[in-house]
Structure formats: C-alpha cells, structure tokens
PDB file of C-alpha atoms and ligand atoms in Angstrom:
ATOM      1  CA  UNK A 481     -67.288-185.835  57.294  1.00  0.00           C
ATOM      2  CA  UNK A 482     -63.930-183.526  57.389  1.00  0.00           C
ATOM      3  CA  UNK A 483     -63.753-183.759  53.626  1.00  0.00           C
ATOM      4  CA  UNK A 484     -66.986-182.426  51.924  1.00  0.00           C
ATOM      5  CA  UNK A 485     -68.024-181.983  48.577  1.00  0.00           C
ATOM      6  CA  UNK A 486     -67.356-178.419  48.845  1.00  0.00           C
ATOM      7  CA  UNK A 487     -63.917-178.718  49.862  1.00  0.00           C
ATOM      8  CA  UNK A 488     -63.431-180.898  46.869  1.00  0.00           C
ATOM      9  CA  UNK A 489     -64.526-178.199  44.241  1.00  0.00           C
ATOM     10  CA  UNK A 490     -61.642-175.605  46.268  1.00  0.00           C
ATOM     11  CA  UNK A 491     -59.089-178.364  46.060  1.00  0.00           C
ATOM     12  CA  UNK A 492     -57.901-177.464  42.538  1.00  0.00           C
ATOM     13  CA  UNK A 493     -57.648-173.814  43.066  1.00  0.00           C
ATOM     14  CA  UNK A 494     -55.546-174.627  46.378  1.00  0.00           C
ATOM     15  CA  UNK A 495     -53.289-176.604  44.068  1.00  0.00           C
ATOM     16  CA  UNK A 496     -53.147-173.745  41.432  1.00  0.00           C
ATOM     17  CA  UNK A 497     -51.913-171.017  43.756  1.00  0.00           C
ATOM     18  CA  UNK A 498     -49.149-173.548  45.140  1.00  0.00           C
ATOM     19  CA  UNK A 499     -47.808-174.043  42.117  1.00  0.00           C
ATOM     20  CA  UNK A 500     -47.630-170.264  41.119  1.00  0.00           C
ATOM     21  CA  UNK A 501     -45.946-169.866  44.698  1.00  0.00           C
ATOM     22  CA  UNK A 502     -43.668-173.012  43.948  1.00  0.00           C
ATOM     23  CA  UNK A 503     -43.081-171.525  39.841  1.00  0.00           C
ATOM     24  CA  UNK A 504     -41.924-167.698  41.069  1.00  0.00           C
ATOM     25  CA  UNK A 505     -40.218-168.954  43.488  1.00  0.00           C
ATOM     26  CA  UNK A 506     -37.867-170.913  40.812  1.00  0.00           C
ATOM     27  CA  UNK A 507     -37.795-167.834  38.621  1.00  0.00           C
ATOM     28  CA  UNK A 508     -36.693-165.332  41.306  1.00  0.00           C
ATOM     29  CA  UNK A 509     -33.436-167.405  42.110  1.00  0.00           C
ATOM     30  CA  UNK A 510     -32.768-167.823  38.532  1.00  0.00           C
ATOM     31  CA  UNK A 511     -32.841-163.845  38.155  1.00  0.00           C
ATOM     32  CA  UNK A 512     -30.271-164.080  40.667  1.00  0.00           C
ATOM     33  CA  UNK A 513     -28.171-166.115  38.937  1.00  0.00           C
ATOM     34  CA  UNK A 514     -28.387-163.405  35.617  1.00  0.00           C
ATOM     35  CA  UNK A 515     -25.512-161.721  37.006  1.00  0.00           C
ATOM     36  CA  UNK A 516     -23.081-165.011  35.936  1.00  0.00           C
ATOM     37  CA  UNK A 517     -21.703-165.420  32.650  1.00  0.00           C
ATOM     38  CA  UNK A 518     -25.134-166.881  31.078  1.00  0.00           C
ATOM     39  CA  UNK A 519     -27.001-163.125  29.907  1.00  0.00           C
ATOM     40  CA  UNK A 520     -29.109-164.944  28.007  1.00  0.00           C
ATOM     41  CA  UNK A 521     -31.197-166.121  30.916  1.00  0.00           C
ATOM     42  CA  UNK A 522     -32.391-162.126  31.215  1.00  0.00           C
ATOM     43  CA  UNK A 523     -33.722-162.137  27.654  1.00  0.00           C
ATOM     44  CA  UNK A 524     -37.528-161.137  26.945  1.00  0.00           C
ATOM     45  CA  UNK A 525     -39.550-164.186  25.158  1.00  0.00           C
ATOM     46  CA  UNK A 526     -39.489-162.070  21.847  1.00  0.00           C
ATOM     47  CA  UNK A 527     -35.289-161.800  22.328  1.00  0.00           C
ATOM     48  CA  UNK A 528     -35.128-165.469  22.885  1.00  0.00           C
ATOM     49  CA  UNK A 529     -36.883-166.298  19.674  1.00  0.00           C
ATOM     50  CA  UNK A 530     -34.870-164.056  17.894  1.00  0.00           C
ATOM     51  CA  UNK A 531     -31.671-164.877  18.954  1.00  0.00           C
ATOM     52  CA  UNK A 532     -32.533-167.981  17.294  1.00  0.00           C
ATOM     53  CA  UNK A 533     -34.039-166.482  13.980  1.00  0.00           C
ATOM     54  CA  UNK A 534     -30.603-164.071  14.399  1.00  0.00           C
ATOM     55  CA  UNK A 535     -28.063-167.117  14.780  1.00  0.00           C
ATOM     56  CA  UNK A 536     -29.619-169.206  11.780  1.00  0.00           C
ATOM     57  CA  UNK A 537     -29.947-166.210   9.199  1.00  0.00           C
ATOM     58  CA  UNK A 538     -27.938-163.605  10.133  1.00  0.00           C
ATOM     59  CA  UNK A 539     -24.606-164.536  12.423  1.00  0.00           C
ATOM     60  CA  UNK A 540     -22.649-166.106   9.299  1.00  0.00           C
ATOM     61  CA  UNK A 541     -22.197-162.036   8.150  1.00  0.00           C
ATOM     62  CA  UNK A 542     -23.075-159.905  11.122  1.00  0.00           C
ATOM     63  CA  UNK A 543     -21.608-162.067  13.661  1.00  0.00           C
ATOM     64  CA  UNK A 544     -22.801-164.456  16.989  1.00  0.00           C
ATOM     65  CA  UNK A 545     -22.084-161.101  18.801  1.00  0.00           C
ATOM     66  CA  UNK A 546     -23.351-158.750  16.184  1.00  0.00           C
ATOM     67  CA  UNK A 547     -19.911-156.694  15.427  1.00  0.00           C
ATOM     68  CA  UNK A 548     -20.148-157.411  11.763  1.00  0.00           C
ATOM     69  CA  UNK A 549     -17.949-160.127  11.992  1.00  0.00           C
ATOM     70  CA  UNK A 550     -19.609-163.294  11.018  1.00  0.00           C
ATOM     71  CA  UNK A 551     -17.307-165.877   8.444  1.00  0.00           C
ATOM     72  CA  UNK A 552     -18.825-164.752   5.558  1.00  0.00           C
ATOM     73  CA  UNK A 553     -18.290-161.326   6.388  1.00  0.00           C
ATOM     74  CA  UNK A 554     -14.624-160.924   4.838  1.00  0.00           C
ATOM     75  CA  UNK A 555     -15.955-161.382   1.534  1.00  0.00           C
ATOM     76  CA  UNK A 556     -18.318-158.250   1.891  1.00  0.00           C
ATOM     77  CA  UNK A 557     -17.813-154.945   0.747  1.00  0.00           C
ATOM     78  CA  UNK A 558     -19.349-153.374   2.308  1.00  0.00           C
ATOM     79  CA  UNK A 559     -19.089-155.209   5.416  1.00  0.00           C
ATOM     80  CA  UNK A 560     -22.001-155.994   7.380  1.00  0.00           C
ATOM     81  CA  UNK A 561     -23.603-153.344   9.655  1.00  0.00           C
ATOM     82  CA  UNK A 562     -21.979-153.357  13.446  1.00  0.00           C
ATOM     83  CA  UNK A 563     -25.099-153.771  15.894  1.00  0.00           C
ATOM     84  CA  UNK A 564     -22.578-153.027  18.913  1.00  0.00           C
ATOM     85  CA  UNK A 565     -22.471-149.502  17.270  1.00  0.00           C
ATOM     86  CA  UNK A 566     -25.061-148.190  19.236  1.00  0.00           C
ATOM     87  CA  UNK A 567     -24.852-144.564  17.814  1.00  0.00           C
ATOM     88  CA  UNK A 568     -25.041-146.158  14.591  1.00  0.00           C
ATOM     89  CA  UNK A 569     -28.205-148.113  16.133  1.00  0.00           C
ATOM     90  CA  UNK A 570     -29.683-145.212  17.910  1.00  0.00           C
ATOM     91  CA  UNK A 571     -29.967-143.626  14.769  1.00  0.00           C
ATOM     92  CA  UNK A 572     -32.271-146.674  13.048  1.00  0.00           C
ATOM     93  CA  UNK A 573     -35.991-146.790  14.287  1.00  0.00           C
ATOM     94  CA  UNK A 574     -37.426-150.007  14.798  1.00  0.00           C
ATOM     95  CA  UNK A 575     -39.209-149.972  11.610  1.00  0.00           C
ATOM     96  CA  UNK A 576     -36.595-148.853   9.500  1.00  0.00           C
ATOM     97  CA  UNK A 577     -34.790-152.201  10.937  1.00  0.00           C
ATOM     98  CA  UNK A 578     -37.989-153.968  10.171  1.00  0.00           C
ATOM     99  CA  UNK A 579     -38.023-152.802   6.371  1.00  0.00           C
ATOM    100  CA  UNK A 580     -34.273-153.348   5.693  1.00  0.00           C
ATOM    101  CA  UNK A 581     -34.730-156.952   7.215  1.00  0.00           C
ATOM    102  CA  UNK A 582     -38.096-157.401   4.933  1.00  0.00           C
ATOM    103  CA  UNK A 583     -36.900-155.712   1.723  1.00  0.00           C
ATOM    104  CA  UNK A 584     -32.824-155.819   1.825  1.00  0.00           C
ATOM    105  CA  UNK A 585     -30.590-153.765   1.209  1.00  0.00           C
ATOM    106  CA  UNK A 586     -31.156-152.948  -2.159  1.00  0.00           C
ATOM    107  CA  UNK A 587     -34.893-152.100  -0.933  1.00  0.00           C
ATOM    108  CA  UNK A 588     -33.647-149.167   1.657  1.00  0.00           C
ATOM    109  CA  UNK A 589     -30.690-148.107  -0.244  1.00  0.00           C
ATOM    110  CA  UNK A 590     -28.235-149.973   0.832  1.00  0.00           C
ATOM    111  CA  UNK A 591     -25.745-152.675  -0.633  1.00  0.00           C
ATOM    112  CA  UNK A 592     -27.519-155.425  -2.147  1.00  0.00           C
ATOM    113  CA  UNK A 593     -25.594-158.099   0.053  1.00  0.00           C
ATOM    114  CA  UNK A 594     -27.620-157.408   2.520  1.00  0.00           C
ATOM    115  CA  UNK A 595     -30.528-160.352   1.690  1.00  0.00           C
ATOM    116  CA  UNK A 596     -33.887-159.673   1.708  1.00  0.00           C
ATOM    117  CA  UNK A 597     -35.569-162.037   4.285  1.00  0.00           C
ATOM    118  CA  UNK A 598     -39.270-161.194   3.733  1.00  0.00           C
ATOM    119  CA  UNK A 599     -40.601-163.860   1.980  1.00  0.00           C
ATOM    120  CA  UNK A 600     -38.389-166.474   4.615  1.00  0.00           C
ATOM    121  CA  UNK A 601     -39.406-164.585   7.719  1.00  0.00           C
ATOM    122  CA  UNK A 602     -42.776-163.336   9.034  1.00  0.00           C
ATOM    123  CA  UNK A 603     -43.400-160.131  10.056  1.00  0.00           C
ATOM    124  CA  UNK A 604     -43.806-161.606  13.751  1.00  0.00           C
ATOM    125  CA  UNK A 605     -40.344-163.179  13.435  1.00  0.00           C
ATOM    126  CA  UNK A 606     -38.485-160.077  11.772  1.00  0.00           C
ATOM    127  CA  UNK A 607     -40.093-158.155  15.209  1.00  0.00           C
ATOM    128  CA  UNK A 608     -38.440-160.801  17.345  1.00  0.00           C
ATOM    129  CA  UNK A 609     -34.969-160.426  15.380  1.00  0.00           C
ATOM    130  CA  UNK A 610     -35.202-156.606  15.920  1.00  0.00           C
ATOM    131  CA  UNK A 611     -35.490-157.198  19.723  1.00  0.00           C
ATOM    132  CA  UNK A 612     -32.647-159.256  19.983  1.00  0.00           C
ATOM    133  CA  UNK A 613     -30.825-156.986  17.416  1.00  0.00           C
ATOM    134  CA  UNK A 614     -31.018-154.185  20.000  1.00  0.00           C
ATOM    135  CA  UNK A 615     -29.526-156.174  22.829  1.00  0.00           C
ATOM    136  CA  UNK A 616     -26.339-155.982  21.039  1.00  0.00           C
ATOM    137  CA  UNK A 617     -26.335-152.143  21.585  1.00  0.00           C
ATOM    138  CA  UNK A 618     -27.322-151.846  25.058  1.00  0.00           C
ATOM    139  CA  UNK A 619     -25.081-150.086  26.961  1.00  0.00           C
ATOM    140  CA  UNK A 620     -24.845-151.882  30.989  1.00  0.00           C
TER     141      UNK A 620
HETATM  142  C1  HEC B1122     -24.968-162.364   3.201  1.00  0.00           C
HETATM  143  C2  HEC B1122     -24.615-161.604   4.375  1.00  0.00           C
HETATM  144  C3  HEC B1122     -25.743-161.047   5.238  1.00  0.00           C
HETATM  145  C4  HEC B1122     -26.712-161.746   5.892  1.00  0.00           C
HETATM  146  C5  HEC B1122     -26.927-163.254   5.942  1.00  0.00           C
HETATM  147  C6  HEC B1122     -27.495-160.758   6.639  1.00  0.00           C
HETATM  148  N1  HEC B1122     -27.012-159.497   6.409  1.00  0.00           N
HETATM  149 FE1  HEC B1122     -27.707-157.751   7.211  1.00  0.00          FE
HETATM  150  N2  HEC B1122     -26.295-156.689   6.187  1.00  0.00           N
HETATM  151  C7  HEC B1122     -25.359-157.250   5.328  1.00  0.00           C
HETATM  152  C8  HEC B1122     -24.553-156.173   4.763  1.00  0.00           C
HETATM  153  C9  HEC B1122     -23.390-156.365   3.784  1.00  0.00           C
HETATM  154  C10 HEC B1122     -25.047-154.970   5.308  1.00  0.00           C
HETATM  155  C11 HEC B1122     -24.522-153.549   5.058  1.00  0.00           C
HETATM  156  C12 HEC B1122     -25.371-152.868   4.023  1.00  0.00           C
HETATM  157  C13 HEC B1122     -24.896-151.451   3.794  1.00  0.00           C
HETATM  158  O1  HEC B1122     -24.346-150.832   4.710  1.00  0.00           O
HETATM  159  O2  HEC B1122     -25.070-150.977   2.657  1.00  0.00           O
HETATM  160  C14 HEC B1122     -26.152-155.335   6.197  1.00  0.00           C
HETATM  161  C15 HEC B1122     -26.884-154.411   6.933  1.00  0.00           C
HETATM  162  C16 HEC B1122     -27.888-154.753   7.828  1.00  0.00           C
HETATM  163  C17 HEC B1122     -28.617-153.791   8.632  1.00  0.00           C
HETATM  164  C18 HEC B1122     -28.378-152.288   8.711  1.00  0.00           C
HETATM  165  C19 HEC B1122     -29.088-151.535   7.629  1.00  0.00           C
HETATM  166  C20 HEC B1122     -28.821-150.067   7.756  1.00  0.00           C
HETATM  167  O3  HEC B1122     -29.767-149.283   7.594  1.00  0.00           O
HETATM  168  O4  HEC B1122     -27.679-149.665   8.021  1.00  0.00           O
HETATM  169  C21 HEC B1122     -29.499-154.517   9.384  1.00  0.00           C
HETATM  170  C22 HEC B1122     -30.487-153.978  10.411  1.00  0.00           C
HETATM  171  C23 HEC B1122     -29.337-155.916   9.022  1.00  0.00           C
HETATM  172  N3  HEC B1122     -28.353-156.026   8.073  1.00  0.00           N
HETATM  173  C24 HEC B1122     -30.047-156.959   9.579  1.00  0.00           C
HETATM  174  C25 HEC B1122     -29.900-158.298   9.217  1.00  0.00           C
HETATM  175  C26 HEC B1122     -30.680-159.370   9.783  1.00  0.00           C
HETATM  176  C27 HEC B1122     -31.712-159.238  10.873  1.00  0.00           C
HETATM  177  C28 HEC B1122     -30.282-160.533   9.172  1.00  0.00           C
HETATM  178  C29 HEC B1122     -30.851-161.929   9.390  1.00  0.00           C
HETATM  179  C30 HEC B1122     -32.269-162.095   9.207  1.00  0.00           C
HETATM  180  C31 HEC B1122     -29.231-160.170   8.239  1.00  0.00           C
HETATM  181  N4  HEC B1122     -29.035-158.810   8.291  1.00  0.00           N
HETATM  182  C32 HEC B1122     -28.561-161.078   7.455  1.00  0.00           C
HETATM  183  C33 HEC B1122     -25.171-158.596   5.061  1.00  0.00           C
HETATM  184  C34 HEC B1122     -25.941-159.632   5.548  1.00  0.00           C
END
C-alpha cells in the first residue's frame, strides 16, 4: 500500500515544518510593513509587555511618548524625567533604572513624586518597563 505505517509516523513532522515555512513567511512581510506609521510592530516581546506595564503606571506623569509630559505631570515639581533625553538616558545604567523604578525616588535621591513601584511590579516586569523605557531614546 502507498500509505504505510511508516509514512504515518513522518506525517506530523511534514506538517510541522509547513507550518514554520507558512508562520515566517507571515512574519517577514509584516517586518516589511515596520517601516509604516505602526513602530510598535518592531518591538522585542520584553518592549511589548512593557509598553503596557509603561502606559498603565507610568504615562499619566512621564507621558504616552515619554517626554515628561503625561496629565498629571503639570502638578510636579520637579517634573517627571524626559526619556527622549537620551544624553540624560545614556547616562542611567539599566540597573540604576531598575532601582529608581523599585525603590522611588526618594530611594535613589531623587524627588519623592517619583512612586515607588516595587511592591506593585515584579522584578521581571520592572525589566520589561526598562526595555521599553529605552525605546524612547533611540536615536533612528
Ligand atoms: C506620580 C507621577 C509619576 C509616576 C506615575 C511615575 N513617575 Fe517616574 N518620575 C516622576 C518624577 C516627578 C520624576 C523626577 C524625579 C527627580 O528628578 O527627582 C521621575 C523620574 C523617573 C526616572 C528617572 C530617575 C533618574 O535617575 O533621573 C525614571 C527612570 C522613572 N521615573 C521611571 C518611572 C516608571 C518606569 C514609572 C512607571 C512604573 C514611573 N516612573 C511612574 C514621577 C512619576
């Protein structure tokens, strides 16, 4: 018979490596597409789930774009830190972001009205803000 048992057991690895052909094929037109207006399609897993961390906790003072502009961010003094200031960003390692977003302000030195979001956030999560935080500054 054509169809043996041993072509059977190959069957499912046949359909497996279609699919992957089928999948990257989607994902290299949508890279394409990146150049539009939508950036976000470009961002990393860890950027995606902090942009959504970022735009629940953090865009009513620093801003949906990250200038430091946010609604609540007239009422600060001082204001919230610019993220599109990317000497200002340049000069803050990764962990020092880490431990402001953990501790505050008042826990680096810095104005109190900047909340501390360690006991809200895991340490995963405040990772995945920083990596979004940094798109902000990326010079293209
Ligand atoms: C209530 C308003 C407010 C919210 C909400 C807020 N921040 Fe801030 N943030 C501030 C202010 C004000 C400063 C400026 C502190 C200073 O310069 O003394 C600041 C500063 C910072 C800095 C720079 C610290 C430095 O060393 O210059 C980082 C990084 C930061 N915030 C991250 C975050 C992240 C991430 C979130 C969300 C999880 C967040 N902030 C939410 C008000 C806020």
């Amino acid at each position: 018979m054509f169809f043996s048992f041993r072509n059977f057991k190959i069957l499912p690895a046949i359909l497996l490596s279609l699919s992957l052909i089928c999948c990257s094929g989607r994902n290299s037109t949508s890279l394409k597409q990146t150049s539009g207006s939508d950036s976000s399609k470009s961002l990393t897993y860890e950027e995606r789930q902090g942009r959504q961390l970022y735009k629940k906790y953090c865009a009513v003072c620093h801003g949906e774009e990250g200038k430091g502009d946010g609604f609540n961010a007239f009422n600060l003094d001082p204001k919230p830190r610019n993220f599109t200031d990317s000497i200002y960003m340049s000069a803050l390692s990764d962990e020092r972001i880490v431990e402001t977003i953990s501790q505050g302000g008042r826990g680096v030195n810095r104005s109190m009205l900047m909340p501390t979001w360690g006991g809200r956030l895991k340490r995963e999560e405040i990772k995945y803000v920083v990596s979004y935080i940094r798109r902000f500054s990326y010079s293209e």
